[in-house]
Coordinates of C-alpha atoms in Angstrom, one line a residue:
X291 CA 5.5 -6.7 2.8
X292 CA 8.0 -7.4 5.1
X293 CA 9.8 -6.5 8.4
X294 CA 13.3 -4.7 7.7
X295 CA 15.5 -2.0 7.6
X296 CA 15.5 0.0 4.3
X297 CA 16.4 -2.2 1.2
X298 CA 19.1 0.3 -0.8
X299 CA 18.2 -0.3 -4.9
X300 CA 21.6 -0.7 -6.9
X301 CA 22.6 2.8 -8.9
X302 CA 21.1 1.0 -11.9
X303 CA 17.7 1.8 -10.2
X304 CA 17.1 4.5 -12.5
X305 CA 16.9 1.6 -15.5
X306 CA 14.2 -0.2 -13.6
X307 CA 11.0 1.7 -15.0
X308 CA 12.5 0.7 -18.6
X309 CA 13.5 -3.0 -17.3
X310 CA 9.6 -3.6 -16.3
X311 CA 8.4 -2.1 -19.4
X312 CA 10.6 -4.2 -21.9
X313 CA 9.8 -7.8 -19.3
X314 CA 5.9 -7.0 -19.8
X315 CA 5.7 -6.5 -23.5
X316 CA 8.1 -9.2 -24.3
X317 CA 5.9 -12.1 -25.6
X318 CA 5.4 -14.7 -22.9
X319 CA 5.6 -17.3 -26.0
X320 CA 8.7 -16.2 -27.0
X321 CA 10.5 -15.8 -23.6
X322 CA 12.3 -19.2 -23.3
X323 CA 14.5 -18.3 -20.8
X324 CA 12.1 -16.8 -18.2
X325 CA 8.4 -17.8 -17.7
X326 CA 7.3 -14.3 -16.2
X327 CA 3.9 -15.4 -16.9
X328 CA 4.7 -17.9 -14.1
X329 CA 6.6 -15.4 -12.0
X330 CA 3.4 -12.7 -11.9
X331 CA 0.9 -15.6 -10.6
X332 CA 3.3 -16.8 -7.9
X333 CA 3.5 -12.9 -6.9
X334 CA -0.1 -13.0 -7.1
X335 CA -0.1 -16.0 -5.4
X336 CA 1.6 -14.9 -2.4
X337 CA -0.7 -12.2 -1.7
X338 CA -3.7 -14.6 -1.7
X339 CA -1.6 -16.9 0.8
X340 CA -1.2 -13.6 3.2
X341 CA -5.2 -12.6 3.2
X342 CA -6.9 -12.3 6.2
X343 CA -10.5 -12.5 7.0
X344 CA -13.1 -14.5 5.2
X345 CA -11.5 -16.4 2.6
X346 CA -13.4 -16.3 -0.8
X347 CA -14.6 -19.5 -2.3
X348 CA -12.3 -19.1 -5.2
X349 CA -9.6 -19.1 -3.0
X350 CA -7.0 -20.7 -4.3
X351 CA -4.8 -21.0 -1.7
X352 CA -6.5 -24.0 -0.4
X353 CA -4.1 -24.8 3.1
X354 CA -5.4 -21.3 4.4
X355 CA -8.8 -20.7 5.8
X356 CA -10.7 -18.0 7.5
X357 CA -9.2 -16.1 9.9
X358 CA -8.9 -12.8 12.4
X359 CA -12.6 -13.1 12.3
X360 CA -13.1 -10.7 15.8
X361 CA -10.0 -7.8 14.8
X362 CA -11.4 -4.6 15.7
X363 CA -14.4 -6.3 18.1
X364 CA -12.5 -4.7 21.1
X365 CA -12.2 -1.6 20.0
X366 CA -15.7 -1.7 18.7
X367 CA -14.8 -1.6 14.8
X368 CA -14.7 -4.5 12.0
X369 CA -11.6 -4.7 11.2
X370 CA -11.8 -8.1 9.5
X371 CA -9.6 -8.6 6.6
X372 CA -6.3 -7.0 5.0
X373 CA -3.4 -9.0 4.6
X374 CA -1.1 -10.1 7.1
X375 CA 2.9 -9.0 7.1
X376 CA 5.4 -11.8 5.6
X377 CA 3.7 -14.5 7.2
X378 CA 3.0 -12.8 10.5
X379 CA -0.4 -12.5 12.6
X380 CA 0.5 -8.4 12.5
X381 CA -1.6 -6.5 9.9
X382 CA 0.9 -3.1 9.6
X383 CA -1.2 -0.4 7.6
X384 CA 1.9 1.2 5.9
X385 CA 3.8 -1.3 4.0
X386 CA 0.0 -2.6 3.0
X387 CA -0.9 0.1 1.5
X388 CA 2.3 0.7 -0.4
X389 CA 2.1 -2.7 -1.6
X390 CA -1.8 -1.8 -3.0
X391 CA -0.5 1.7 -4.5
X392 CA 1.8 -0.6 -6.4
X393 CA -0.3 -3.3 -7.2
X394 CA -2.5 -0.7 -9.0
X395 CA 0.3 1.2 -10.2
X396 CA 1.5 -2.0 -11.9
X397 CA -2.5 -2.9 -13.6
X398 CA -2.4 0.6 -14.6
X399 CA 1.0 0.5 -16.5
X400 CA 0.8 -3.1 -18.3
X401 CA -3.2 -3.9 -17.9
X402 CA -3.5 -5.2 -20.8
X403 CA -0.1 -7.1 -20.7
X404 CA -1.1 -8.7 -17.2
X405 CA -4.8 -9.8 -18.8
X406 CA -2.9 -11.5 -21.9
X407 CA -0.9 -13.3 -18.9
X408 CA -4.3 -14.4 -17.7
X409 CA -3.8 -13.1 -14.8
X410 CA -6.1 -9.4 -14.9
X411 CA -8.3 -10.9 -12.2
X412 CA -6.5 -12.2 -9.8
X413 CA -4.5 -8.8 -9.5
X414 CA -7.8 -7.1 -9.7
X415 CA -9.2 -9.5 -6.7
X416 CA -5.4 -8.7 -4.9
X417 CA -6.2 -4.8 -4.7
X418 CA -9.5 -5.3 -3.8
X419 CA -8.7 -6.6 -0.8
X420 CA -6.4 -4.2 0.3
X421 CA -8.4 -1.5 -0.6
X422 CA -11.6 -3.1 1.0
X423 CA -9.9 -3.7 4.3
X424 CA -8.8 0.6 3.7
X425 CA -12.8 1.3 3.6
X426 CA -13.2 -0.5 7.1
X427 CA -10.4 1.0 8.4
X428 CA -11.1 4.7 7.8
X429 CA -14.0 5.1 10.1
X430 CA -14.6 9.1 9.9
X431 CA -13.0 11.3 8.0
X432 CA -10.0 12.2 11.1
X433 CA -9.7 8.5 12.1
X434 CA -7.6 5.5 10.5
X435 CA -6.7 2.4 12.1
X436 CA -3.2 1.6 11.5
X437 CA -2.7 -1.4 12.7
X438 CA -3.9 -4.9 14.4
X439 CA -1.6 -7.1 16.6
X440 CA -1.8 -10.5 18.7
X441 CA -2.0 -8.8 22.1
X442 CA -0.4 -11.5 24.9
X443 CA -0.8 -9.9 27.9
X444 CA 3.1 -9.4 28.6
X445 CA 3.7 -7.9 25.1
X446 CA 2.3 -5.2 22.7
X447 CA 4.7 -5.1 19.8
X448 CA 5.8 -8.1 17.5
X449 CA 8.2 -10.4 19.1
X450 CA 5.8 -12.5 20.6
X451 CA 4.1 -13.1 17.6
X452 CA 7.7 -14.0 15.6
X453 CA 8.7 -16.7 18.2
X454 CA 5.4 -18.2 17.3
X455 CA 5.0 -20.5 14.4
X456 CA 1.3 -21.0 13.7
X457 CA -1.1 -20.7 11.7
X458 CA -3.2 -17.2 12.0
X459 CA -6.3 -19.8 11.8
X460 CA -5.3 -21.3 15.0
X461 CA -5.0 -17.9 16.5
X462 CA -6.1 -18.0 20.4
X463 CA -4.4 -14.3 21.4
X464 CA -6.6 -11.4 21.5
X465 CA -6.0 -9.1 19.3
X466 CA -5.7 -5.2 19.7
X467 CA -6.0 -2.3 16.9
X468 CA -4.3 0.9 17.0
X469 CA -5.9 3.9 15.5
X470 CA -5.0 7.7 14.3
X471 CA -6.4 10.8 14.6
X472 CA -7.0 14.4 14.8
X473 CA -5.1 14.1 18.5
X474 CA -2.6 11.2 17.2
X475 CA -1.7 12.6 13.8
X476 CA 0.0 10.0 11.4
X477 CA 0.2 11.7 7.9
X478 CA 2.5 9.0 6.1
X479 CA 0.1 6.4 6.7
X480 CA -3.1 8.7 5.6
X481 CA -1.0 10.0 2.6
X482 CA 0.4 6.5 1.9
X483 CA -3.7 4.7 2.2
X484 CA -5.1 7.9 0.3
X485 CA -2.0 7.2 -2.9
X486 CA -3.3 3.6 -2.5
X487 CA -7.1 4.4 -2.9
X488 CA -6.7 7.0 -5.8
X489 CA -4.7 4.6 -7.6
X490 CA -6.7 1.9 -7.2
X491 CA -9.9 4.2 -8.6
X492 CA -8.1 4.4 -11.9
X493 CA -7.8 0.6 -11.8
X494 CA -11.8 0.1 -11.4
X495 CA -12.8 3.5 -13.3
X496 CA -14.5 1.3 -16.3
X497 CA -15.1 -1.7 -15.0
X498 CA -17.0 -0.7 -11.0
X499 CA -17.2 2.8 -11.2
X500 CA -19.3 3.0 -8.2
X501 CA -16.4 1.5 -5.9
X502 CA -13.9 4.0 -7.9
X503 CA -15.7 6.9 -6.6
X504 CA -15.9 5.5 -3.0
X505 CA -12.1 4.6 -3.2
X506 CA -12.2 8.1 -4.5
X507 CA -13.5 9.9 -1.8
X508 CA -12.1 7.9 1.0
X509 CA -8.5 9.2 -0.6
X510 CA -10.1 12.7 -1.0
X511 CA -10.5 13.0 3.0
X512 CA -7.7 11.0 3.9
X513 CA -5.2 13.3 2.0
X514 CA -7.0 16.2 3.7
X515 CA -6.6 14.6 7.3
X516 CA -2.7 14.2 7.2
X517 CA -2.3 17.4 5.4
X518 CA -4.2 19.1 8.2
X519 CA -3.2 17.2 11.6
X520 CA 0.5 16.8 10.5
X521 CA 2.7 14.1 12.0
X522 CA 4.7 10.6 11.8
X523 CA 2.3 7.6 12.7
X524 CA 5.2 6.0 14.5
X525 CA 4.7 9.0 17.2
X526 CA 1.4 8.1 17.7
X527 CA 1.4 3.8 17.3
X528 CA 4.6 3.4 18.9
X529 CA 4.3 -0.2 18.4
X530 CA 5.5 0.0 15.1
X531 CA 9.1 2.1 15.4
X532 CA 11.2 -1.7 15.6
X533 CA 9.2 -2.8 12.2
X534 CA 7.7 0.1 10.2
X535 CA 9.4 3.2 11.6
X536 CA 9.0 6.0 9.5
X537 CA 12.8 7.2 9.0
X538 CA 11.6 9.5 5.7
X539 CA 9.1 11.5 7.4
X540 CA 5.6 12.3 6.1
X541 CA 6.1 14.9 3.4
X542 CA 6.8 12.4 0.3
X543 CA 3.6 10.8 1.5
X544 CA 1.7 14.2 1.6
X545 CA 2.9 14.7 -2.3
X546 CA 2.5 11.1 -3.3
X547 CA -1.3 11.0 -2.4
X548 CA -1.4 15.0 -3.9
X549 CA 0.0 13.7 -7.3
X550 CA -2.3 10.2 -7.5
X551 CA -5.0 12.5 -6.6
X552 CA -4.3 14.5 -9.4
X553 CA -4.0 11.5 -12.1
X554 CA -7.3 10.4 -11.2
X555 CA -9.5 13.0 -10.6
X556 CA -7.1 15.6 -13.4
X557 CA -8.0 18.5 -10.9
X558 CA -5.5 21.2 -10.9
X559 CA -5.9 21.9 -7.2
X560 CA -4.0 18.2 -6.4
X561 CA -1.1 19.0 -9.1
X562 CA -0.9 22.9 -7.6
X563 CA -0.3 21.2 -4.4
X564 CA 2.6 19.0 -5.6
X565 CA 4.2 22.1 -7.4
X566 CA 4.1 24.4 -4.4
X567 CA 5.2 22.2 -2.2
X568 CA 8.0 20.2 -4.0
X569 CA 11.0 21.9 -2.9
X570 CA 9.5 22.7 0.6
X571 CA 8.9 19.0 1.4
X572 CA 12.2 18.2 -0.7
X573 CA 13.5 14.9 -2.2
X574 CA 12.4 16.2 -5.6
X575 CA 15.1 17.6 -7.4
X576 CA 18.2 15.3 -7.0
X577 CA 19.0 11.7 -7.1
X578 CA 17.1 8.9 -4.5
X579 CA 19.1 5.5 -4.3
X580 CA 16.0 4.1 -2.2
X581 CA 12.1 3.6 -3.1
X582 CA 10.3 1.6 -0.6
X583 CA 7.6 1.5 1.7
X584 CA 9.3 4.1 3.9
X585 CA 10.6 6.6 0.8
X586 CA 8.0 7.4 -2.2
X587 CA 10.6 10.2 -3.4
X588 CA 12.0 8.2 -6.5
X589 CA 8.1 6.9 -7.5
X590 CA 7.3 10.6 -7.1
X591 CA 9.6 11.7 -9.5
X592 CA 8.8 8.7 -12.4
X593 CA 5.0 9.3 -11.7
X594 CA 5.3 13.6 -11.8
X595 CA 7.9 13.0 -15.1
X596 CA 4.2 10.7 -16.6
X597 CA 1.7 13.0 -15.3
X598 CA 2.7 16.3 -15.3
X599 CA 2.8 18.1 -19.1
X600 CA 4.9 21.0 -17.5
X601 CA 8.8 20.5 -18.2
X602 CA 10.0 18.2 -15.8
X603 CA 12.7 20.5 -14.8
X604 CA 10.3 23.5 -13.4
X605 CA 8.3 20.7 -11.5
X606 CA 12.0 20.1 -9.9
X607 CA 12.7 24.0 -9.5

């Protein structure tokens, strides 16, 4: 999760899904060029070092400490925990969330490839507190808070908190949370949170099932909110346009959270909603040089080309 402009993937990003497969079922014994084993726990790593809120007591991360403790107490909501951005004191609800669909995205894929690594847990404990903080954050079924900044009292957006270099522990600004709703409609970030809260079911179907079905229905209404009160979160948390602006639009978000709806619950009315609305919402049926944060297009098409059994070509039609 970081601050930028779109990151453009080479034209051999259609070779990538491949690339991941072959680097997680190649034998970590046998790689002797490349300890990946060692590349997934940094990765892992990171996110631990970027966690807000209480900190664990297996946190391993041992310079970091609690944190953020009062987010949300102004606005009269706990808003404790999440991860920070990059190293920042800004917790942007967006790129977190895409970062948590992924995260699941990747346990789901190469489980049991991640667990030989020794490393199931920690990815496990990494989504789980993304998708904890998501719980918090989606207060009703109409309202999710987006985001939570250092508020100085000459500056709302992020500057002030890049010219600083401390620690969030050391944290003396108040902070303020931005929120939206049926009146301040921001469907990318419910479509993006709901994708990251289906996925993450599937992750902790077997293993919690109670928290998969809460994850569950948390995506449930969040996809229904943005589908109903349609509109670009960056119209309604202006804040975030220099940082997180959302250049794609909301529709790849819409069928993003539609089609991880439909892989874990296997109800035909999700998939029904991707179909019909596929060409409408565009971005499915030709070529997409980009997939970030911002643009879900190409993930759309390498998760529909997994999940859907109709030919490929009439989801595309």
């Amino acid at each position: 999760m970081e601050e930028q402009n779109h990151r453009q993937i080479p034209r051999f990003a259609r070779h990538c899904y491949l690339f991941l497969f072959s680097v997680f079922t190649v034998s970590l014994a046998t790689a002797q060029a490349f300890d990946y084993g060692d590349a997934l726990t940094k990765s892992l790593l990171y996110f631990e070092s970027q966690r807000s809120g209480r900190l664990p007591y297996n946190q391993r991360v041992t310079w970091r400490d609690h944190s953020g403790l009062t987010d949300g107490l102004e606005q009269g909501v706990d808003l404790v925990g999440g991860y920070y951005d990059a190293g920042d004191h800004v917790k942007f609800g967006l790129p977190m969330a895409f970062t948590v669909t992924m995260l699941s995205w990747g346990v789901i894929e190469f489980r049991d490839q991640i667990a030989d690594a020794g490393e199931l847990e920690h990815a496990l404990e990494a989504i789980k507190w993304g998708t904890d903080y998501f719980i918090k954050a989606h207060t009703s079924p109409n309202v999710l808070w987006a985001e939570v900044v250092p508020f100085p009292k000459l500056s709302s957006d992020g500057d002030t908190d890049h010219y600083c270099w401390q620690r969030p522990e050391d944290m003396t600004t108040s902070r303020r949370a931005y929120k939206i709703d049926e009146n301040n409609p921001g469907s990318d970030l419910a479509g993006e949170t709901a994708a990251a809260m289906a996925a993450a079911s599937i992750v902790f179907k077997k293993t919690n099932p109670h928290y998969s079905h809460l994850l569950l229905h948390h995506a449930q209404e969040l996809l229904e909110f943005g589908d109903k009160h349609r509109g670009k979160y960056d119209g309604s948390v202006g804040v975030v346009k220099r940082y997180y602006a959302s250049v794609s639009g909301f529709m790849d978000e819409l069928l993003w959270a539609a089609l991880w709806l439909y892989e874990a619950t296997d109800k035909e009315d999700y998939l029904n909603y991707v179909i019909s609305k596929a060409h409408c919402f565009g971005g499915i049926g030709w070529a997409i040089s980009e997939f970030s944060w911002d643009v879900k297009y190409a993930g759309l098409q390498v998760l529909a080309s997994k999940v859907i059994s109709l030919p490929l070509v009439i989801f595309m039609q």
